[in-house]
Coordinates of C-alpha atoms in Angstrom, one line a residue:
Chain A
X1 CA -0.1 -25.0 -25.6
X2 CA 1.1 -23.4 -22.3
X3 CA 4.3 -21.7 -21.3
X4 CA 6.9 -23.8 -19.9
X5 CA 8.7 -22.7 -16.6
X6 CA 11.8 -23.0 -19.0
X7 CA 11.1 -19.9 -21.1
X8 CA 12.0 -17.2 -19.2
X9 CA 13.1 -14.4 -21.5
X10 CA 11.8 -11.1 -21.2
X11 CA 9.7 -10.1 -24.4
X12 CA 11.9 -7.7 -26.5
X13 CA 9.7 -6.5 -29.0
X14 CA 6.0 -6.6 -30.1
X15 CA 4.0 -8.0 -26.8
X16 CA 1.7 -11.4 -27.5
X17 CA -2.1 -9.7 -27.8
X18 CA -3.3 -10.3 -24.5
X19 CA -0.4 -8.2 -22.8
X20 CA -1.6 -4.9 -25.4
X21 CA -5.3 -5.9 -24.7
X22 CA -4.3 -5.8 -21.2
X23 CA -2.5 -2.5 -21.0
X24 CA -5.5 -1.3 -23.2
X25 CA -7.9 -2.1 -20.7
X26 CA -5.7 -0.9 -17.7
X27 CA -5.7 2.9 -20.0
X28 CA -9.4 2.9 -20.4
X29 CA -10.3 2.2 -17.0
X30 CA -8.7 4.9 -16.1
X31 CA -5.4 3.2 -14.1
X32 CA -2.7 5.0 -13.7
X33 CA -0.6 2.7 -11.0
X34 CA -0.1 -1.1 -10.8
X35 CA 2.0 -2.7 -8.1
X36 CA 3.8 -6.1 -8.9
X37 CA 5.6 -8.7 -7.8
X38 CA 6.0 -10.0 -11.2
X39 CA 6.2 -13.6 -11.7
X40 CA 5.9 -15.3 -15.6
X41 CA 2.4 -16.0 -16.8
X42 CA 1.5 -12.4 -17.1
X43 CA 5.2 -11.5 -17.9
X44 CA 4.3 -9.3 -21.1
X45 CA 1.8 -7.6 -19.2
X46 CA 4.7 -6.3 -16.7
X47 CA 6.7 -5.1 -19.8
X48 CA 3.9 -3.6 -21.8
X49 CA 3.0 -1.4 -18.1
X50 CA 6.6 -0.5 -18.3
X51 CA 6.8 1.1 -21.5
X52 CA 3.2 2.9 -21.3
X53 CA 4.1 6.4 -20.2
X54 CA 1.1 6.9 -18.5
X55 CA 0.6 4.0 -16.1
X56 CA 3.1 3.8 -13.6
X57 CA 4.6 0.2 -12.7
X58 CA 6.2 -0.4 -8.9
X59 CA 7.8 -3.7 -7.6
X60 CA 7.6 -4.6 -4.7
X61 CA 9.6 -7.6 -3.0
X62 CA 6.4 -9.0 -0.8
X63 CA 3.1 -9.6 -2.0
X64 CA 2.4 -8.2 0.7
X65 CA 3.7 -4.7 0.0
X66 CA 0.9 -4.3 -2.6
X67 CA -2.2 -3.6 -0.6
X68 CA -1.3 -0.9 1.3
X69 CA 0.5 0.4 -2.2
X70 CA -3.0 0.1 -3.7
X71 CA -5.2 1.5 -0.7
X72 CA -3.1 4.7 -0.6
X73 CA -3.4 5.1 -3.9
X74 CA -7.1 4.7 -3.6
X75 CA -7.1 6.9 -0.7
X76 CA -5.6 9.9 -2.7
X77 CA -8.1 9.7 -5.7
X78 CA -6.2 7.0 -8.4
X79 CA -7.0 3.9 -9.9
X80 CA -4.6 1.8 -8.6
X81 CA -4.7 -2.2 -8.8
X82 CA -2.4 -5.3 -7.8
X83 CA -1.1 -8.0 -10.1
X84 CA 0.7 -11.1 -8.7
X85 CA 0.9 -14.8 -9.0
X86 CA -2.8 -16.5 -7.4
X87 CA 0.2 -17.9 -4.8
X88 CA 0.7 -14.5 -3.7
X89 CA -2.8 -13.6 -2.3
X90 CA -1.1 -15.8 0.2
X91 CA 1.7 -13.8 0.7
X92 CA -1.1 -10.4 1.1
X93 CA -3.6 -12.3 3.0
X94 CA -2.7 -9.9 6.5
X95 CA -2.6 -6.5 4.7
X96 CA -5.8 -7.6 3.0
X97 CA -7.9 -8.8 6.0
X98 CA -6.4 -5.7 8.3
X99 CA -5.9 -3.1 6.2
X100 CA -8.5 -3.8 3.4
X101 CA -10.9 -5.4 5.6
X102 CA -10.4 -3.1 8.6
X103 CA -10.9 0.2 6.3
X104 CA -13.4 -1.4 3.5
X105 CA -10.6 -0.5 0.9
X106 CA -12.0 -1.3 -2.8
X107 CA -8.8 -3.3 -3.6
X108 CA -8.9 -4.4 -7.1
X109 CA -6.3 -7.2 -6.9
X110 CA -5.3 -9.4 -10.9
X111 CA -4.1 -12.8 -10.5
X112 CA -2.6 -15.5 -12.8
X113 CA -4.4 -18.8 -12.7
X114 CA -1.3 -20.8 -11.9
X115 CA -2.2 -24.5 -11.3
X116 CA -4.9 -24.1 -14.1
X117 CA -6.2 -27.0 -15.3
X118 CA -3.5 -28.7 -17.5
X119 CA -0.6 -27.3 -15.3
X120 CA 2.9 -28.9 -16.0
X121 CA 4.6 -27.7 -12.9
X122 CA 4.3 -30.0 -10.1
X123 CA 4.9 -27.7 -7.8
X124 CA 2.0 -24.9 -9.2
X125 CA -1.1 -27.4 -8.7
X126 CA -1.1 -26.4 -4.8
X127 CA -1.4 -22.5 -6.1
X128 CA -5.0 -23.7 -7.6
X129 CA -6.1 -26.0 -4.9
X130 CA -5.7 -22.9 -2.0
X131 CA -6.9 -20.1 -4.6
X132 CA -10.8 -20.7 -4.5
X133 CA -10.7 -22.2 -0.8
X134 CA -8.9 -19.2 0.1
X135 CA -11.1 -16.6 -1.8
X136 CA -14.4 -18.1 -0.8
X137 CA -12.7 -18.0 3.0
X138 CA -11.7 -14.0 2.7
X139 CA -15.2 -13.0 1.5
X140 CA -13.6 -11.9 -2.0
X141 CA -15.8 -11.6 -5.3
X142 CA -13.3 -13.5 -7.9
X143 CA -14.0 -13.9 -11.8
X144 CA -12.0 -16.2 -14.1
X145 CA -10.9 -13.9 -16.9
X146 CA -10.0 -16.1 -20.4
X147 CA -11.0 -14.6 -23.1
X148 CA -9.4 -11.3 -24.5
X149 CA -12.4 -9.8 -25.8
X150 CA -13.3 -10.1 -22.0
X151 CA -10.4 -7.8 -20.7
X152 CA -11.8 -4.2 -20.9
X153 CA -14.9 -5.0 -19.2
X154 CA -13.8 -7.4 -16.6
X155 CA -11.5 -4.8 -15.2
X156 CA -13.7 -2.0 -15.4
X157 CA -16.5 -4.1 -13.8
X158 CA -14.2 -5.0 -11.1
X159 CA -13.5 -1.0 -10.4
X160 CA -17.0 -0.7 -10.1
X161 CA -17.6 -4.0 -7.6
X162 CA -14.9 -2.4 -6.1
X163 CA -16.3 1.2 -5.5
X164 CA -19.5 0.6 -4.9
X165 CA -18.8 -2.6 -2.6
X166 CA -15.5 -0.9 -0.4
X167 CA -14.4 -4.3 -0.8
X168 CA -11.8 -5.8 -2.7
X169 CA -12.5 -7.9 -5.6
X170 CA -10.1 -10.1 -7.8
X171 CA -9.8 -11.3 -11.4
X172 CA -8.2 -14.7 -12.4
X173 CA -6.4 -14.5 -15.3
X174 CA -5.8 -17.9 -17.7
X175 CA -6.8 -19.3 -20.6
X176 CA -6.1 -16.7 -24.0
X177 CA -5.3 -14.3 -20.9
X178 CA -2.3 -15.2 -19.7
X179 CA 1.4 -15.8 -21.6
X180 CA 1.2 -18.3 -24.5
X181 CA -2.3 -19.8 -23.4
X182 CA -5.2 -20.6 -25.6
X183 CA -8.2 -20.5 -24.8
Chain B
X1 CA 12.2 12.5 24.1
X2 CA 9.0 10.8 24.7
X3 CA 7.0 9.7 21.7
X4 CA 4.5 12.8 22.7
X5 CA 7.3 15.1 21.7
X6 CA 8.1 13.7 18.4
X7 CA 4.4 13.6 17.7
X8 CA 4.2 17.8 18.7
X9 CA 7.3 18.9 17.1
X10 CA 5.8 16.7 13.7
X11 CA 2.5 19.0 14.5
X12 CA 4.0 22.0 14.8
X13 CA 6.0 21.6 11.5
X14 CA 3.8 20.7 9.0
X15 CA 0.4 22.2 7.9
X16 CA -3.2 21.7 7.3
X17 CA -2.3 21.2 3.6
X18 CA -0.6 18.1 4.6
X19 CA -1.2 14.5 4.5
X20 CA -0.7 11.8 7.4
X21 CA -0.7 8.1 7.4
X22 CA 0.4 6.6 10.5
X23 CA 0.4 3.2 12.6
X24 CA -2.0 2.5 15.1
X25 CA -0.6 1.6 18.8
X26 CA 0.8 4.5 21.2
X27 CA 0.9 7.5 18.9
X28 CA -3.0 7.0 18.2
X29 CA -4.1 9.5 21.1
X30 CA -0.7 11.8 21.0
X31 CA -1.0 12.4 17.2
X32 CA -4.8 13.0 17.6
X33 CA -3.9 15.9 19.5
X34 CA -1.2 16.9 17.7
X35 CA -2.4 17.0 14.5
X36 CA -2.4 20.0 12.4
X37 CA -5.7 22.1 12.6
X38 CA -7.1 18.5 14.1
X39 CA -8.1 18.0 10.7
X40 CA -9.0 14.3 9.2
X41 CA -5.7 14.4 7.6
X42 CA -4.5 11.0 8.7
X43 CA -5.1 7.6 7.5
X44 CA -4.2 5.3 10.9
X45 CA -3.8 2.1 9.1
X46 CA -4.5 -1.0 11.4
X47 CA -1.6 -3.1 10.7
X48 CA 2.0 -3.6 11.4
X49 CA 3.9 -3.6 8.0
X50 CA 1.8 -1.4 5.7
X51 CA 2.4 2.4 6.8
X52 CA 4.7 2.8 4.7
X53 CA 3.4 1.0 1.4
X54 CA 0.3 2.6 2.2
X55 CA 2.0 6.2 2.0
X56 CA 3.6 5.4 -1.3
X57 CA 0.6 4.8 -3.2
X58 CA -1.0 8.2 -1.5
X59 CA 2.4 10.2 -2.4
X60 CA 2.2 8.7 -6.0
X61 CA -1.4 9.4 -6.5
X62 CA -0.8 13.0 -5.0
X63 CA 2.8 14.2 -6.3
X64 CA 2.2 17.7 -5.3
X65 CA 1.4 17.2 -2.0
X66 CA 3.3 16.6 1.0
X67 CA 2.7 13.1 2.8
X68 CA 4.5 12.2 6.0
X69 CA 4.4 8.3 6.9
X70 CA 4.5 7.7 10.8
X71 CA 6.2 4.4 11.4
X72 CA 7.4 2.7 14.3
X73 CA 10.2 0.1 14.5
X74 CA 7.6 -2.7 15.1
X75 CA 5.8 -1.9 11.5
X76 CA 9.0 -1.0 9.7
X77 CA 10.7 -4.3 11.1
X78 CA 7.6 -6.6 9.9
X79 CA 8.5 -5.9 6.1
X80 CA 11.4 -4.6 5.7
X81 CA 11.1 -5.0 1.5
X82 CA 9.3 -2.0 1.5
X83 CA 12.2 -0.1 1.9
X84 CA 13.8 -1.7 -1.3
X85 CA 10.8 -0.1 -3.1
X86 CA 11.5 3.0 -1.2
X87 CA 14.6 3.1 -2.5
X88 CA 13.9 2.3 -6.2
X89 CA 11.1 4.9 -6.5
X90 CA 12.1 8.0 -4.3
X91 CA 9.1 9.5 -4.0
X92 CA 9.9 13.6 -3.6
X93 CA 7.1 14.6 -1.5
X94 CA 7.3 11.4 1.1
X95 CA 8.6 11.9 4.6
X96 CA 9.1 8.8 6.9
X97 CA 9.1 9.1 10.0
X98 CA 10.0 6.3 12.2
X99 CA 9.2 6.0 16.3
X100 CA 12.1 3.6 17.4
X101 CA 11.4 2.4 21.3
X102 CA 13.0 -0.9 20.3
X103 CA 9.9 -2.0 22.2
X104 CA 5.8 -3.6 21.4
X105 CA 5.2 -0.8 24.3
X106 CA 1.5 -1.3 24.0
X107 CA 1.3 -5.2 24.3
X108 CA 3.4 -4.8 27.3
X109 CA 7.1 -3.8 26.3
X110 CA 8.5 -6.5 25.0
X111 CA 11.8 -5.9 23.2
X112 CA 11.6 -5.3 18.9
X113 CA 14.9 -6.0 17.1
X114 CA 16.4 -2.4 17.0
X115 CA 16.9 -3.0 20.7
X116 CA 19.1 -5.7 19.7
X117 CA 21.7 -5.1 16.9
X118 CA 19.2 -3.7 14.0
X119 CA 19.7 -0.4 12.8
X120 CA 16.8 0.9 10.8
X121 CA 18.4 4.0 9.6
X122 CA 21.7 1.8 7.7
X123 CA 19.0 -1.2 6.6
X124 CA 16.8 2.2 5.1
X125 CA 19.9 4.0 3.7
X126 CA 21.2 0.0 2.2
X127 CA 17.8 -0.5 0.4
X128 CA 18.5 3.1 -1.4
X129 CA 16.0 4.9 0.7
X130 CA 17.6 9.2 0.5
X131 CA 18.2 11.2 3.2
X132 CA 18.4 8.6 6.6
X133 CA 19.2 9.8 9.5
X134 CA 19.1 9.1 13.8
X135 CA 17.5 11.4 16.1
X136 CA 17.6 11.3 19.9
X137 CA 16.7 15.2 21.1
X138 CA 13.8 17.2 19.8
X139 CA 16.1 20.4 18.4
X140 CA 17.8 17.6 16.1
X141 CA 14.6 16.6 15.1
X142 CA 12.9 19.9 14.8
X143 CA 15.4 21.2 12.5
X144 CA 15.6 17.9 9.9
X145 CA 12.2 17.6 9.8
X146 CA 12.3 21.5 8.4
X147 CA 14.9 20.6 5.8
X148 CA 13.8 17.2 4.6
X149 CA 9.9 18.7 4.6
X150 CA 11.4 21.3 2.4
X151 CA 14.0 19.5 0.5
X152 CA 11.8 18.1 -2.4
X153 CA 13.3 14.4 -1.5
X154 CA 12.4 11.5 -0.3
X155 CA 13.3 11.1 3.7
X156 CA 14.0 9.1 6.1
X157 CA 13.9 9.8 9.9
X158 CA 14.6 7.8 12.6
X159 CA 13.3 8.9 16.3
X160 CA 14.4 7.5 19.3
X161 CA 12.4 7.7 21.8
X162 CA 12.1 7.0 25.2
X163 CA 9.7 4.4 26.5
X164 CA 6.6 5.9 28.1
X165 CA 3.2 6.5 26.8
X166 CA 1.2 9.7 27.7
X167 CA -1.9 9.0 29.1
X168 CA -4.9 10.9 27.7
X169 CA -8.2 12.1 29.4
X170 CA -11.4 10.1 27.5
X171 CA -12.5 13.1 25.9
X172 CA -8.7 13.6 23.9
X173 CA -8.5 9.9 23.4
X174 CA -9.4 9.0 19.2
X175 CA -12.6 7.3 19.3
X176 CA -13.2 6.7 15.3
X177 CA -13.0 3.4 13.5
X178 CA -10.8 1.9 10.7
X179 CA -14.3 2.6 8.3
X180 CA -15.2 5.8 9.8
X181 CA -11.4 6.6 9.5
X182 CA -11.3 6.0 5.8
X183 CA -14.2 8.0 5.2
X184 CA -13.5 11.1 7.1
X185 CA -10.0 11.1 5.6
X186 CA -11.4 10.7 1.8
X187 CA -13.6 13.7 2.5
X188 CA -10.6 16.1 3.2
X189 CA -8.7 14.7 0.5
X190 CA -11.8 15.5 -1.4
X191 CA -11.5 18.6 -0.3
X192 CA -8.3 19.6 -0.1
X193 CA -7.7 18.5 -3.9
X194 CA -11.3 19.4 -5.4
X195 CA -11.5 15.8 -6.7
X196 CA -14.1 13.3 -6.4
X197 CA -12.7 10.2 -4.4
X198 CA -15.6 7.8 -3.6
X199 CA -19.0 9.3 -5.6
X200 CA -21.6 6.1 -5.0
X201 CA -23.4 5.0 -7.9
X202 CA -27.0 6.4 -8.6
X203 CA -29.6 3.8 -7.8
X204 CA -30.3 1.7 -11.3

């Protein structure tokens, strides 16, 4: 079963295990900022951010605010890495391809699969159609991320693509990875 | 006041042991040579519309040190929504400030919004952003650039300056890249903080 667009509530309590494995692998990579635009499949991860005292969460109102949030970061010595909606890389395509390109900037960017296949929302199947096209077209190294017991390496693997690269890389986040989703 | 002068009196009051991130466009060559201790202490991102975000992250990632953000109307007005997060996170050790021409001088002049009815200093101070404030004369400037550098808060100046770019001899004019850029200003950060930014990987 997927989340519905319906269920909006904000988790209250204990986070769903992917949003603890999440924040888990976040702390042992080392990641001390993440810059959101939040947006509902990964909304546990946002919260469980929030209440970790040692990884700082900032919102932005623009995808794309986050790159340069990210680069500067990067810049002054952090782990830093972006988490939107896959729709969103649309929204940071000129930051990435004139800041990120321009410097080679290791962005590590997370994105929710929306439009994944079995997608009840008309209106998300166009997010999954563009994704690929549009990561194949900006030169960007993507990995689908499903499986929890994937987490902790995917992201530290994508630090290290990253780093040794100076280019950005992304990971997809769906199946057990993303709010109510199964493998 | 020419953009020159904001870009000396900026020099002349902050220190090697600061941090820089500015636009690209007509304070390129007058910040090159007004630099403090014409260190690689500034980061001249190659876009419109991510100065400022791109000055966050560095103030976050280094809360001791003192970053100033050089902005110009055209890059502040291309995403405004930064400010909002300006606002909500008040970084203490971030400076902004703003060259206002209320012109794209360097594709030939033609008029930006503040020329118009947009006032960047209320739309900053509106989104939460501490500390705004208008400047039209260098003494004005000169002395809240010492207090907001000093104050421990975020702040927000605006400049406005006069149309008119100095014209630099090729030898004073920045030759680097966006890559060689990067690199050069991870090195002093290096540096200045004793911290390893970008090691490499040893061949496997």
């Amino acid at each position: 079963m997927t989340v519905t667009e319906h269920e909006q509530s904000q988790p209250t309590a204990e986070l769903p295990p992917y949003a603890v494995a999440f924040v888990d692998a976040l702390r042992q990579a080392n990641v001390t900022l993440v810059g959101t635009l939040p947006e509902s499949l990964l909304k546990s991860v946002y919260v469980g951010i929030d209440r970790a005292e040692d990884i700082r969460l900032v919102r932005v109102s623009n995808e794309a605010d986050l790159p340069g949030l990210v680069a500067g970061a990067y810049l002054g010595g952090k782990r830093a890495l972006m988490i939107t909606e896959n729709s969103g890389l649309r929204q940071a395509c000129e930051p990435i391809a004139r800041l990120a390109f321009a410097h080679h900037v290791p962005l590590v960017m997370v994105v929710s699969y929306r439009g994944d296949f079995g997608e009840p929302n008309w209106w998300g199947h166009n997010h999954s159609q563009v994704m690929g096209p549009l990561l194949d077209a900006l030169r960007i190294p993507y990995r689908i991320v499903d499986r929890i017991d994937q987490l902790a390496s995917s992201v530290e693997k994508a630090f290290l693509h990253a780093d040794a690269s100076q280019w950005p890389v992304c990971l997809v986040m769906t199946g057990e990875c993303i709010e109510g989703g199964v493998a | 006041m020419k953009r020159v002068d904001v870009a000396r009196v900026l020099g002349e009051e902050t220190t090697t042991e600061d941090l820089f991130v500015s636009s690209i466009g007509g304070i390129l060559d007058d910040w090159w040579n007004h630099r403090p201790g014409g260190e690689d202490n500034t980061i001249s991102v190659s876009i419109l519309g991510s100065v400022s975000s791109t000055a966050l992250g560095l103030a976050i990632a280094l809360p001791h040190r003192r970053i100033v953000a050089i902005e110009t109307d055209g890059s502040v007005l291309m995403n405004l929504g930064i400010l909002c997060t300006l606002g909500a996170e008040r970084p203490s050790n971030l400076t902004i400030v703003v060259l206002d021409n209320g012109l794209y001088e360097c594709i030939g002049s033609a008029p930006t919004l503040t020329s118009r009815n947009a006032d960047l200093e209320k739309i900053a101070e509106g989104a939460g952003v501490l500390n705004t404030a208008t400047v039209t004369d260098e003494d004005t400037l000169r002395a809240l650039l010492r207090s907001q550098l000093e104050d421990d808060e975020l702040g927000f100046v605006v400049a406005k300056i006069e149309p008119g770019m100095e014209v630099w001899p090729q030898e004073k004019r920045r030759y680097t890249d966006g890559v060689e850029d990067k690199y050069r200003f991870i090195r002093h950060v290096e540096k200045l903080e004793g911290i390893v930014v970008h090691a490499g990987q040893p061949h496997v």
